[in-house]
Coordinates of C-alpha atoms and ligand atoms in Angstrom, one line a residue:
X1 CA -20.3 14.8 5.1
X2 CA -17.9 15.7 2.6
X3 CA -14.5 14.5 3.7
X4 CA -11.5 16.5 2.5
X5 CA -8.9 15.9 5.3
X6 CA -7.6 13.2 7.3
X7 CA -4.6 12.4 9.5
X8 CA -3.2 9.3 11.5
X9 CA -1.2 9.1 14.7
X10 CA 1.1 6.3 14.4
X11 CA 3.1 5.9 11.2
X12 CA 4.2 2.3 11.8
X13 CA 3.8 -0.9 10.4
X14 CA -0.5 -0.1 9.8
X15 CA -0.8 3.6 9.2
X16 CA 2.2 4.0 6.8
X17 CA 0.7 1.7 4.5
X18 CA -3.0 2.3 5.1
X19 CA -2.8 6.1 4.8
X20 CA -0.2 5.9 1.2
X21 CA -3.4 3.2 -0.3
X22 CA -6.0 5.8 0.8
X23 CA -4.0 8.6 -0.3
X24 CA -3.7 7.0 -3.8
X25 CA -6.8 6.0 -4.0
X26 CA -9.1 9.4 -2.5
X27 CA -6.6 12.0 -4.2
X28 CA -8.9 14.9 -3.2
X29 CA -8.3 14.1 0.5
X30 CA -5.3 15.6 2.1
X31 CA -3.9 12.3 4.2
X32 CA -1.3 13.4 6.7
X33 CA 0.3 10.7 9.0
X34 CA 2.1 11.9 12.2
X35 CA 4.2 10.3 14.7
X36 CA 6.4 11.4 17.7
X37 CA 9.3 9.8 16.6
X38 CA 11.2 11.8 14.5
X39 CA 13.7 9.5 12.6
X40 CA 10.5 7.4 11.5
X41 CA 9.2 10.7 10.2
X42 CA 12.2 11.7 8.5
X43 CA 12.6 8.4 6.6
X44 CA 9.0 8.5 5.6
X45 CA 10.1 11.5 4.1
X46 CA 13.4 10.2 2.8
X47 CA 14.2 11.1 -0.9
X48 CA 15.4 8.0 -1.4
X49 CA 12.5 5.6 -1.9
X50 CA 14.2 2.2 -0.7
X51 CA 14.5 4.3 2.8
X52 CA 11.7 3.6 3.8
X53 CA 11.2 2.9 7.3
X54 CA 9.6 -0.5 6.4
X55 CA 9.8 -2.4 3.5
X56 CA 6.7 -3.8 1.6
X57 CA 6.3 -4.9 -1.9
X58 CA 4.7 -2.0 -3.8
X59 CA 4.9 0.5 -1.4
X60 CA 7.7 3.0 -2.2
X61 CA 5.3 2.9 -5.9
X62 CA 2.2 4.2 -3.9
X63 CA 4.2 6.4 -1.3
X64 CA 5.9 8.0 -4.8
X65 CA 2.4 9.0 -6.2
X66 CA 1.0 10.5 -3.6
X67 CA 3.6 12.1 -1.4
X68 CA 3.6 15.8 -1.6
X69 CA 0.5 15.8 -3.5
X70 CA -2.2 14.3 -0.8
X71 CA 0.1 12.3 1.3
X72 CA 2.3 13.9 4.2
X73 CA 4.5 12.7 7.0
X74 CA 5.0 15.0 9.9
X75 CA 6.0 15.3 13.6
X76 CA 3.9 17.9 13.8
X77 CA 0.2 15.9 15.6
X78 CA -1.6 18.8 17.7
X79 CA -1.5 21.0 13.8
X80 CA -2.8 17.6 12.1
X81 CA -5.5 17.2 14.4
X82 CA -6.8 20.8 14.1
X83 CA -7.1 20.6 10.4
X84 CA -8.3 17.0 10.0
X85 CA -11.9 15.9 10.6
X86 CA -11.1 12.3 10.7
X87 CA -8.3 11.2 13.0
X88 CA -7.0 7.2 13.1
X89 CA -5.0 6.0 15.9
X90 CA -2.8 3.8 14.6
X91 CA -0.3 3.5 17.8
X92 CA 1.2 0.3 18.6
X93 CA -0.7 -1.7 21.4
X94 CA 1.8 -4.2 23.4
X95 CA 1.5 -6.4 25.8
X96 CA 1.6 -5.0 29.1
X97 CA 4.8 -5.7 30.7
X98 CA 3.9 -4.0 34.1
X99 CA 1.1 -3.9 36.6
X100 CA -1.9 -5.7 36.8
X101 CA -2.4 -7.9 33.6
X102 CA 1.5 -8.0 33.2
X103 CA 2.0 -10.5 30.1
X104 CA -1.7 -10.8 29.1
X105 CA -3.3 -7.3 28.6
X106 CA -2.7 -5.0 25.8
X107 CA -0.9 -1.4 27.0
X108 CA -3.1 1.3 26.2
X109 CA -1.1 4.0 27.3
X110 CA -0.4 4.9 23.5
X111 CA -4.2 5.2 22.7
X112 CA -5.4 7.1 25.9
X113 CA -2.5 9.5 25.4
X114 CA -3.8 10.4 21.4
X115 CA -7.5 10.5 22.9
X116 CA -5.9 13.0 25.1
X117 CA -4.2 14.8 22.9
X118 CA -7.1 14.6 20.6
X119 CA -9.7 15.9 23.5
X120 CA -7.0 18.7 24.5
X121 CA -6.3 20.7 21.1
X122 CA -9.6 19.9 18.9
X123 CA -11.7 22.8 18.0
X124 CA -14.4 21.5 15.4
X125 CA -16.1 18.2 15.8
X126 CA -14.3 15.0 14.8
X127 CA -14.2 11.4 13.8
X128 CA -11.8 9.4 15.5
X129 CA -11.0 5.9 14.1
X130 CA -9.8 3.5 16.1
X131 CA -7.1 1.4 14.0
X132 CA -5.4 0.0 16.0
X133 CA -6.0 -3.7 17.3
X134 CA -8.0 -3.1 20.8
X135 CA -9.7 -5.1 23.7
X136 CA -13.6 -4.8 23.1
X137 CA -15.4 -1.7 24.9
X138 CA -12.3 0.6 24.2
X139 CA -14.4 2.6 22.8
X140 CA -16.3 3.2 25.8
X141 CA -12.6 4.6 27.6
X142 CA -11.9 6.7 24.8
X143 CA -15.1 8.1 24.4
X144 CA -14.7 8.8 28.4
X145 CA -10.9 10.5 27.5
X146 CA -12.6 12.8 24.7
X147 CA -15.0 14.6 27.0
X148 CA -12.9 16.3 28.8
X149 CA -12.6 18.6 26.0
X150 CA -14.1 21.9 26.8
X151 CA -15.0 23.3 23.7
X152 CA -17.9 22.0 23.3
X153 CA -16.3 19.8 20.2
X154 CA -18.8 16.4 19.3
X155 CA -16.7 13.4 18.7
X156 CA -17.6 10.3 17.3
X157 CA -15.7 7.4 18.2
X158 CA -15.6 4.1 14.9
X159 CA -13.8 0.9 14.8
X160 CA -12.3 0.0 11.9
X161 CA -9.3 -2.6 12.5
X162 CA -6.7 -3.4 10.3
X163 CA -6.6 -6.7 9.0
X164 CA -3.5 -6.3 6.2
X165 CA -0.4 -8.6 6.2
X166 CA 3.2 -7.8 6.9
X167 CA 4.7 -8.3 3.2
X168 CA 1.5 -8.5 1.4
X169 CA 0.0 -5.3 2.8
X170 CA -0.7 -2.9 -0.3
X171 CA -2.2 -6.2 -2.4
X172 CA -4.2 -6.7 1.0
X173 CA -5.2 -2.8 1.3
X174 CA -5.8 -3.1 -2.5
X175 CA -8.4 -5.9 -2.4
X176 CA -9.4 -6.4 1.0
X177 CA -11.7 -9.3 1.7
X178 CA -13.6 -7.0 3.7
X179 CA -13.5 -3.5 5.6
X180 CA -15.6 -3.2 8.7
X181 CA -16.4 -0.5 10.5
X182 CA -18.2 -0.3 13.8
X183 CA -20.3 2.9 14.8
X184 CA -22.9 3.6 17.2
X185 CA -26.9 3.2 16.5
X186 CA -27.5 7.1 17.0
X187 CA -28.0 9.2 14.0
X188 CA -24.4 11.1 14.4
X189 CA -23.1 7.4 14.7
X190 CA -24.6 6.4 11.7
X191 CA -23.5 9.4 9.7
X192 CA -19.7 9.1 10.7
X193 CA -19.8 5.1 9.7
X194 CA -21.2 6.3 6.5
X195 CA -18.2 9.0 6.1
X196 CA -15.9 6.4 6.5
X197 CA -17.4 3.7 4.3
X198 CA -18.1 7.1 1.2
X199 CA -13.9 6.9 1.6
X200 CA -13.2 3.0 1.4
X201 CA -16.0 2.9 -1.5
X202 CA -13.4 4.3 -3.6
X203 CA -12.5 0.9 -4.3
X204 CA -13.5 -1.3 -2.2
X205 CA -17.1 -2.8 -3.6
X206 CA -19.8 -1.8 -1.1
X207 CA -20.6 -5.8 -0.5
X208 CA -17.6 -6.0 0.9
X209 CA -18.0 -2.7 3.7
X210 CA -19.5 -4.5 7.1
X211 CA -21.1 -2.4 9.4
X212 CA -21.5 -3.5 12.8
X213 CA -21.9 -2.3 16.4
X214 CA -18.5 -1.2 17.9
X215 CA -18.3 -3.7 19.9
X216 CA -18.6 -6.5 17.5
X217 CA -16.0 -4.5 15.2
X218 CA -13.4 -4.7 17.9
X219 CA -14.1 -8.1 19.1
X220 CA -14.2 -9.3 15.3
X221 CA -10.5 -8.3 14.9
X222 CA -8.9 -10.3 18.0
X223 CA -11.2 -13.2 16.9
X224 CA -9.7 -13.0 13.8
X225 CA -6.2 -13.1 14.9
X226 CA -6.8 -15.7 16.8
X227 CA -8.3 -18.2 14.9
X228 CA -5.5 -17.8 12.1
X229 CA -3.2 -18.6 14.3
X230 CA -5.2 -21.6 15.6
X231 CA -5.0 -23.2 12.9
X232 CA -1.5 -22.6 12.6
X233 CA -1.0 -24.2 16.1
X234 CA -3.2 -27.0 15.1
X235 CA -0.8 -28.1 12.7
X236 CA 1.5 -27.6 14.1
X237 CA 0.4 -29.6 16.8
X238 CA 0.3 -32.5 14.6
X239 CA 3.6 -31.9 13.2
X240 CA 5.1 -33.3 15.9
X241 CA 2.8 -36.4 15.6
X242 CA 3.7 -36.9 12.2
X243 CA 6.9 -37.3 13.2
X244 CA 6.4 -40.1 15.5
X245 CA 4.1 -42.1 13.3
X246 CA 5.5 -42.0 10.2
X247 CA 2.7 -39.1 8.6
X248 CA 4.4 -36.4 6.9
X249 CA 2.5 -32.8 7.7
X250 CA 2.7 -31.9 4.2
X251 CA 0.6 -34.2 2.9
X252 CA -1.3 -34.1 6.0
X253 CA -2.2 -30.3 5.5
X254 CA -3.3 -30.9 1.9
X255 CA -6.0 -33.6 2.5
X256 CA -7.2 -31.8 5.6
X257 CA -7.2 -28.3 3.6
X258 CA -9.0 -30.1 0.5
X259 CA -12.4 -30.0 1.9
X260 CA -13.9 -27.3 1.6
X261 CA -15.1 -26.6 5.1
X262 CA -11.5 -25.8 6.0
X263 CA -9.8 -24.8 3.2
X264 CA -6.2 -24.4 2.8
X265 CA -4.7 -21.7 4.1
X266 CA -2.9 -20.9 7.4
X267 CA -2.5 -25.2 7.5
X268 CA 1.5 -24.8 6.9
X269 CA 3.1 -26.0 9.3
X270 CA 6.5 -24.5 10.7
X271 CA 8.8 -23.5 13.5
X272 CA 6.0 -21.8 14.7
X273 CA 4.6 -18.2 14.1
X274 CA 5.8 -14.9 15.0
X275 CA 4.8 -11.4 14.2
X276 CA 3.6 -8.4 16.5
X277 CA 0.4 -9.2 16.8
X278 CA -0.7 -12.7 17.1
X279 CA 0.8 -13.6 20.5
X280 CA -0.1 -10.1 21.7
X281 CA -3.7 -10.3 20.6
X282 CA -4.5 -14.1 21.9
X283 CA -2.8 -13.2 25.3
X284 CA -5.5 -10.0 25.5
X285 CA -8.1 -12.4 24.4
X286 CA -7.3 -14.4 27.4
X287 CA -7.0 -11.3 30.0
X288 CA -10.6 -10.7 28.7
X289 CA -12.2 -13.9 29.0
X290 CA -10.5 -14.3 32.4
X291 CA -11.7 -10.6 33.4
X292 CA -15.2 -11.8 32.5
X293 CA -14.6 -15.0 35.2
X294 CA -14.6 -17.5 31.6
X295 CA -11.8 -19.6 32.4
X296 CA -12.3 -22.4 30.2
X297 CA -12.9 -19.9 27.3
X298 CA -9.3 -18.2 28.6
X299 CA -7.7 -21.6 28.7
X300 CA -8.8 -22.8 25.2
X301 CA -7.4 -19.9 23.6
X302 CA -3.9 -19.6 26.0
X303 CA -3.6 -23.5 24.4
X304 CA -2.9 -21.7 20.9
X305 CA 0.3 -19.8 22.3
X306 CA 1.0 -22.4 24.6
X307 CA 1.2 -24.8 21.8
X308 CA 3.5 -22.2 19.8
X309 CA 6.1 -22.3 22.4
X310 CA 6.7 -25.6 22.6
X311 CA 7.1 -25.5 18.7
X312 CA 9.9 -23.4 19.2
X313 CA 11.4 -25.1 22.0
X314 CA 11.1 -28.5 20.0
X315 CA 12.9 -27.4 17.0
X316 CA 15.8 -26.0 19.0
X317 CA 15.7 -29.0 20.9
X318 CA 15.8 -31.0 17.8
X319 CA 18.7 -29.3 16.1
X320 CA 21.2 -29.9 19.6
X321 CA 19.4 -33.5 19.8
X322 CA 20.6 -34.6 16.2
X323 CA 24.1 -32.9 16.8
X324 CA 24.5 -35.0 19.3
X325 CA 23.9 -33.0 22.3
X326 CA 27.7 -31.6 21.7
X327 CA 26.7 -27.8 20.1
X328 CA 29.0 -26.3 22.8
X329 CA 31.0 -23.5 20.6
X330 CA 30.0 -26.0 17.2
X331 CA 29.0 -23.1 14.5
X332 CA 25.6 -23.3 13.6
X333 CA 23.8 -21.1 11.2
X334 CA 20.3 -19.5 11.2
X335 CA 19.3 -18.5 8.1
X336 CA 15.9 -15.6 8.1
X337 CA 15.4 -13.4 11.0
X338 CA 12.2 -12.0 9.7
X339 CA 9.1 -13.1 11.4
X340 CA 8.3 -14.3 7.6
X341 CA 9.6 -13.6 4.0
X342 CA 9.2 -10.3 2.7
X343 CA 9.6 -7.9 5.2
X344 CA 12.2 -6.4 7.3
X345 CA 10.2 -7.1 10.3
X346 CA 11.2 -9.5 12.9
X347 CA 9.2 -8.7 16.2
X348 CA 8.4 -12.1 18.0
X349 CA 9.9 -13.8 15.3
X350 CA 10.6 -17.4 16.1
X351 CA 14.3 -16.8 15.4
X352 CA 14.6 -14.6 18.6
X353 CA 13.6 -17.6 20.0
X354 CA 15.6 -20.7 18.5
X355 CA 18.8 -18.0 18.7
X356 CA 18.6 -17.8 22.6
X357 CA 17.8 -21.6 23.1
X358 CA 21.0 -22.5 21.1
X359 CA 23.3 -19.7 22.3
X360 CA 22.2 -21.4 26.1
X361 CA 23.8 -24.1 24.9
X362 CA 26.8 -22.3 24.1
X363 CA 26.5 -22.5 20.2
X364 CA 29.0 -20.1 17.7
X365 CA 25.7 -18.5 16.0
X366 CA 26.2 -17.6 12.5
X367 CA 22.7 -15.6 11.7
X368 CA 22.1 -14.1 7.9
X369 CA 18.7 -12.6 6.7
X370 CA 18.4 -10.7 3.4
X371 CA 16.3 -8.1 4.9
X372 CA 16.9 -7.7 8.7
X373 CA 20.2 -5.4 9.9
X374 CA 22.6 -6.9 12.3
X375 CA 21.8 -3.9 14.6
X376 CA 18.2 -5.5 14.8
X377 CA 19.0 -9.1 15.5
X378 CA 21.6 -7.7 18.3
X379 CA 18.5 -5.6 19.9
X380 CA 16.1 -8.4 19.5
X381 CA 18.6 -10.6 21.2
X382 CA 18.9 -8.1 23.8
X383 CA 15.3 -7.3 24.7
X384 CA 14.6 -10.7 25.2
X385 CA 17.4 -10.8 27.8
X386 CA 16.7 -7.8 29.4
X387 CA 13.2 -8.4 29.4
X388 CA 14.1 -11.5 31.5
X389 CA 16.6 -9.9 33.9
X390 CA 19.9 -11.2 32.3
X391 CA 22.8 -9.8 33.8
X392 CA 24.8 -7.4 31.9
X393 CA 27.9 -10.1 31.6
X394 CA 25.6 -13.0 30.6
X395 CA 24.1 -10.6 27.4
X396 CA 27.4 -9.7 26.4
X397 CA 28.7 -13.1 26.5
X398 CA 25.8 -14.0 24.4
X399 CA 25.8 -11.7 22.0
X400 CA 29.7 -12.2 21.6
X401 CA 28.6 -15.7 20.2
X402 CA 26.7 -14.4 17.7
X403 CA 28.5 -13.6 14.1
X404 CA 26.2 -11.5 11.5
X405 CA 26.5 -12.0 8.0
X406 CA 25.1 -9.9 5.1
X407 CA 25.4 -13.1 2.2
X408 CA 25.0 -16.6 3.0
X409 CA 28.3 -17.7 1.8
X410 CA 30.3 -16.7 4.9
X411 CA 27.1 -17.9 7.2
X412 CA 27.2 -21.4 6.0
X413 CA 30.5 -22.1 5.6
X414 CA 32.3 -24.8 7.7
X415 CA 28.9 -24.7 10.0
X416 CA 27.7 -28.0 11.4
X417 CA 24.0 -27.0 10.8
X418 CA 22.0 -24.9 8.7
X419 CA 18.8 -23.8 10.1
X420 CA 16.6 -22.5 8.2
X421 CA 13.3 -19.9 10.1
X422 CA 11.9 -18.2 7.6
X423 CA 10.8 -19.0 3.9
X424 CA 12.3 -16.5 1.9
X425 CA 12.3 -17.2 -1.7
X426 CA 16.1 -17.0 -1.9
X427 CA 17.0 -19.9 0.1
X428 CA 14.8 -22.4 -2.4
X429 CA 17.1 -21.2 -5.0
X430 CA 19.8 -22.1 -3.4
X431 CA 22.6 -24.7 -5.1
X432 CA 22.3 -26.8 -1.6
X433 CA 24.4 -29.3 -3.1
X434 CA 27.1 -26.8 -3.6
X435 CA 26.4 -25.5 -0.3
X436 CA 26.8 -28.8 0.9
X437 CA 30.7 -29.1 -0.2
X438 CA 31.1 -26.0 2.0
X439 CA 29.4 -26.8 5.1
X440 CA 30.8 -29.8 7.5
X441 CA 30.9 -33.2 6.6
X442 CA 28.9 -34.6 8.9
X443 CA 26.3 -31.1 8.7
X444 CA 22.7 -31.0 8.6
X445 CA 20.3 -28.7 7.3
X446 CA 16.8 -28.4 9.9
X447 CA 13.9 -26.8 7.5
X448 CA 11.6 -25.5 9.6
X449 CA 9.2 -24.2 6.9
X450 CA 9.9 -27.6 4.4
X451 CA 10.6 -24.8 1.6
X452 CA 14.1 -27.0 0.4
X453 CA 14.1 -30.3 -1.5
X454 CA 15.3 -33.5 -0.4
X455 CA 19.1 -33.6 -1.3
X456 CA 21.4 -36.3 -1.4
X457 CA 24.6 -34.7 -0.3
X458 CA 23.3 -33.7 2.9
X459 CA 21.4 -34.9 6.1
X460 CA 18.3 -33.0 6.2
X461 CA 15.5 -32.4 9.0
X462 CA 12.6 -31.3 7.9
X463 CA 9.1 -30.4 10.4
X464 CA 6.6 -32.9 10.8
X465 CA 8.4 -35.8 8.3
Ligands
NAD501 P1 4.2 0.3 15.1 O1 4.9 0.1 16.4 O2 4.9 -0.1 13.8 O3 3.8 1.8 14.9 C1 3.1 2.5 15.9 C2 3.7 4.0 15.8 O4 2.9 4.8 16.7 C3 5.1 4.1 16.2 O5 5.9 4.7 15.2 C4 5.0 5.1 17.5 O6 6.1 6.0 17.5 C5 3.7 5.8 17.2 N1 3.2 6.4 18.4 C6 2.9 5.8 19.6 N2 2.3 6.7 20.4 C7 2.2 7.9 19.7 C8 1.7 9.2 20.0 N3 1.1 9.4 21.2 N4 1.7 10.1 19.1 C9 2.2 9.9 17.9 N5 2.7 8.7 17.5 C10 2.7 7.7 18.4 O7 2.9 -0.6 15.2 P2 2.0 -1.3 14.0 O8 2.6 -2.6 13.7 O9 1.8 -0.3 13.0 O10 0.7 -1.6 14.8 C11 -0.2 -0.5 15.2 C12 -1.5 -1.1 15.7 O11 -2.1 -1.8 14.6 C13 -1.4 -2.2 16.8 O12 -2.5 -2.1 17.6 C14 -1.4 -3.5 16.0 O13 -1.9 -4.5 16.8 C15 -2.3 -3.2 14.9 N6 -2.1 -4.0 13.7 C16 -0.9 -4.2 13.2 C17 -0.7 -5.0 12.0 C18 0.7 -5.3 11.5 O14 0.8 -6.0 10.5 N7 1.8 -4.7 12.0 C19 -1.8 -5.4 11.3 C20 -3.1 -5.1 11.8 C21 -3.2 -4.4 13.0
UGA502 C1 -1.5 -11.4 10.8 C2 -2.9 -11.6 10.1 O1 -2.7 -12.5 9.0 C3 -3.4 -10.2 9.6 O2 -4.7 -10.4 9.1 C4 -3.5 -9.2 10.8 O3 -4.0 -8.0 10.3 C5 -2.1 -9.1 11.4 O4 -1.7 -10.4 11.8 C6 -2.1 -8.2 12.6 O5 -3.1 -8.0 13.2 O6 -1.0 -7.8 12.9 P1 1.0 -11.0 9.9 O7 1.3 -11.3 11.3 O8 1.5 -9.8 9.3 O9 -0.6 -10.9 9.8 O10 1.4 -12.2 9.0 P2 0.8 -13.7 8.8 O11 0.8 -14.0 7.3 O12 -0.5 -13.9 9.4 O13 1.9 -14.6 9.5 C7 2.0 -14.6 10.9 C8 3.0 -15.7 11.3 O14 2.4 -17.0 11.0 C9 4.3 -15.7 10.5 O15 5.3 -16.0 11.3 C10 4.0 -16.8 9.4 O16 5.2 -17.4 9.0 C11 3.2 -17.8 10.3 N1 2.4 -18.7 9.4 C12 1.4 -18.3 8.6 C13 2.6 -20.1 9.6 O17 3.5 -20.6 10.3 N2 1.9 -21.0 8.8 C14 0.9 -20.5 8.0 O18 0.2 -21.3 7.3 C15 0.7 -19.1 7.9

């Protein structure tokens, strides 16, 4: 099958990126990302390069090559659909905040809806991706959705997750360590898997295309998700060790991460990890295993988040702890929103987190990131609330204790602690001595990804030392 056009519903966080590499890479396939909501759309479409709707290194380069030549961005899904013979759902897949599974399954009401959609206006027989991050046998409910379509369309139904990085996506679309695509047995199943792998051989080498049943595919991608951020909660598990026996976590890390059965990445210990999708994808893993009556297999993995949390809490409880247990209206300042450096995302970041366990305590929250808007740290803050059935007073009084700041400067100044959540390059450069004439005598500066050096002017916490 000759593949000429394509289009993706969902032009977030995975398809914007995904579709601009493919576009770049394929230019004779017309690539044409859709979404429903419109202001995405229009700054997708933004002259302006650096409005982007999400910033990641190298991507305004690729999005300025190819948009308007192969690459589109448009509102307009039933057209795209019609014209394209490959379609990728790329629709964001929470938690399920309602209903049965509330707080462990994912919410599929995105993905059936495209299926629907996808079933209701196609006219010629499709490929239909499934890129976003799903509970195994999907496939099977989609598959269900599609044939209700009465014109006698075939569709073919592929997983192919996404396993890119938030701030490192385009090097991670560039050279993926591998692409894998699950397809059914048949002989149509085996000719759409080898449509999709003729477009990622483009410049991906084929040794590093893995086929697999769909099932395996979608398990795969939880699986992966999950042990990354095992290993994350591992350490960070022994951080806390460390700190009552003398170890420090750093050095830990390094000798555990030297052999060569383990290896060293993912073994840095911090506040604890955020993101969208590894707390949302370990929490489905559980629902599953529990669904399938595997409780132990459930528990193990519910550990992982479990184990998270308390990182979060700890650190928070740390920074009122060494402040003497008097933070009530001290100023304290968080520096990093983002759920790590280089990106303006901050969904689940641990921030959210250490911000509401502080402002409890009645802390004057001073809160700078180089990336993240105030708007976004004032609706973060608020979600959480609502999402726990705050009352309207409480969340105002809260948020009235929090002061944004768009430099560091006016953040740090006169505070009694500077906390520091995520590691972005800019705050190693700091001149923390010089920072540390402006902050309060007696301040203290909490590092809770051990990115600063030890410094002599000023009482320093650092994770796991
Ligand atoms: P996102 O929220 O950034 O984007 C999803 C987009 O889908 C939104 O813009 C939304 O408006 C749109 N959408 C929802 N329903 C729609 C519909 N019916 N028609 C048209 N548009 C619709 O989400 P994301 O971060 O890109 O994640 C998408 C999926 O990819 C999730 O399943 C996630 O788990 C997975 N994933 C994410 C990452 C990541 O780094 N963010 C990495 C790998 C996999
Ligand atoms: C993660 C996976 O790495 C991707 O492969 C996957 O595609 C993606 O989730 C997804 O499915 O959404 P992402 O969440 O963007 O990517 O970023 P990571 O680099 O994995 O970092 C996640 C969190 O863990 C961050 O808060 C980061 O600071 C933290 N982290 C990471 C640590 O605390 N220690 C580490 O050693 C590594």
């Amino acid at each position: 099958m000759n593949v000429t056009s394509i289009c993706c519903i969902g032009a977030g966080y995975v398809g914007g990126p995904t579709m601009a590499v493919i576009a770049l890479k394929c230019p004779n396939i017309k690539v044409t990302v859709v979404d429903i909501n419109e202001q995405r759309i229009s700054a997708w479409n933004h002259p302006d390069l650096d409005q982007l709707p999400i910033y990641e290194p190298g991507l305004k380069e690729v999005v300025k090559e190819s948009r308007g030549r192969n690459l589109f961005f448009s509102v307009e899904v039933n057209k795209a659909i019609v014209e394209s013979q490959m379609i990728f759902m790329a629709v964001n897949t929470p938690t399920k905040t309602y209903g049965e599974g509330k707080g462990f399954a994912a919410d599929l009401t995105f993905v059936e809806k495209c299926a629907r959609q996808i079933a209701e206006v196609s006219t010629t027989d499709k490929i239909v991706i499934e890129k976003s991050t799903l509970p195994v046998r999907t496939a099977e409910k989609i598959k269900e959705v599609l044939s209700s379509n009465n014109n006698g369309v075939n569709f073919e139904v592929l997983s192919n997750p996404e396993f890119l990085a938030e701030g490192t996506a385009i090097q991670d679309l560039f050279k993926s360590d591998r692409v894998l695509i699950g397809g059914d047995e048949t002989e149509s199943g085996k000719a759409a898997v080898a449509a999709l792998v003729s477009i990622y051989s483009n410049w991906i080498p084929k040794e590093k295309i893995l086929t697999t049943n769909v099932w395996s595919s979608e398990l795969s991608k939880l699986a992966s998700n999950a042990m990354l951020a095992q290993r994350i909660s591992s350490i960070n598990s022994l951080s806390a060790l460390c700190e009552e026996t003398g170890a420090n976590i750093d050095e830990v890390s390094k000798a555990i991460g030297m052999d060569s059965r383990i290896g060293s990445k993912f073994l840095k210990a911090s506040v604890g990890f955020g993101g969208s999708c590894f707390q949302k994808d370990i929490m489905n893993l559980v629902y599953l295993c529990r669904y399938f009556d595997l409780d132990e297999v459930a528990e193990y993995w519910h550990q992982v988040v479990k184990i998270n949390d308390y990182q979060k809490n700890r650190f928070a409880k740390r920074i009122i702890a060494r402040l003497n247990g008097t933070v009530h209206q001290k100023k304290v300042t968080i520096l990093g929103w983002a759920f790590k450096k280089n990106t303006n995302d901050s969904r689940e970041s641990a921030s959210i987190y250490v911000a509401d366990e502080l402002l409890k305590e009645g802390v004057e929250l001073h809160i700078f990131d180089p990336m993240v808007k105030a708007e976004q740290i004032h609706q973060d803050l608020t979600n959480l609330w609502e999402a726990r059935n705050e009352t309207v007073n409480t969340i105002s009084a809260r948020l009235s204790n929090c002061i944004f700041h768009d430099n560091p400067t006016t953040a740090l100044a006169k505070t009694y602690a500077a906390a520091i959540l995520t590691e972005w390059d800019e705050f190693i450069s700091y001149d923390w001595e010089a920072i540390a004439d402006q902050m309060m005598p007696e301040a203290m500066v909490f590092d809770g990804r051990n990115i600063t050096s030890p410094n002599e002017k000023v009482n320093q916490y650092f994770l796991g030392k």
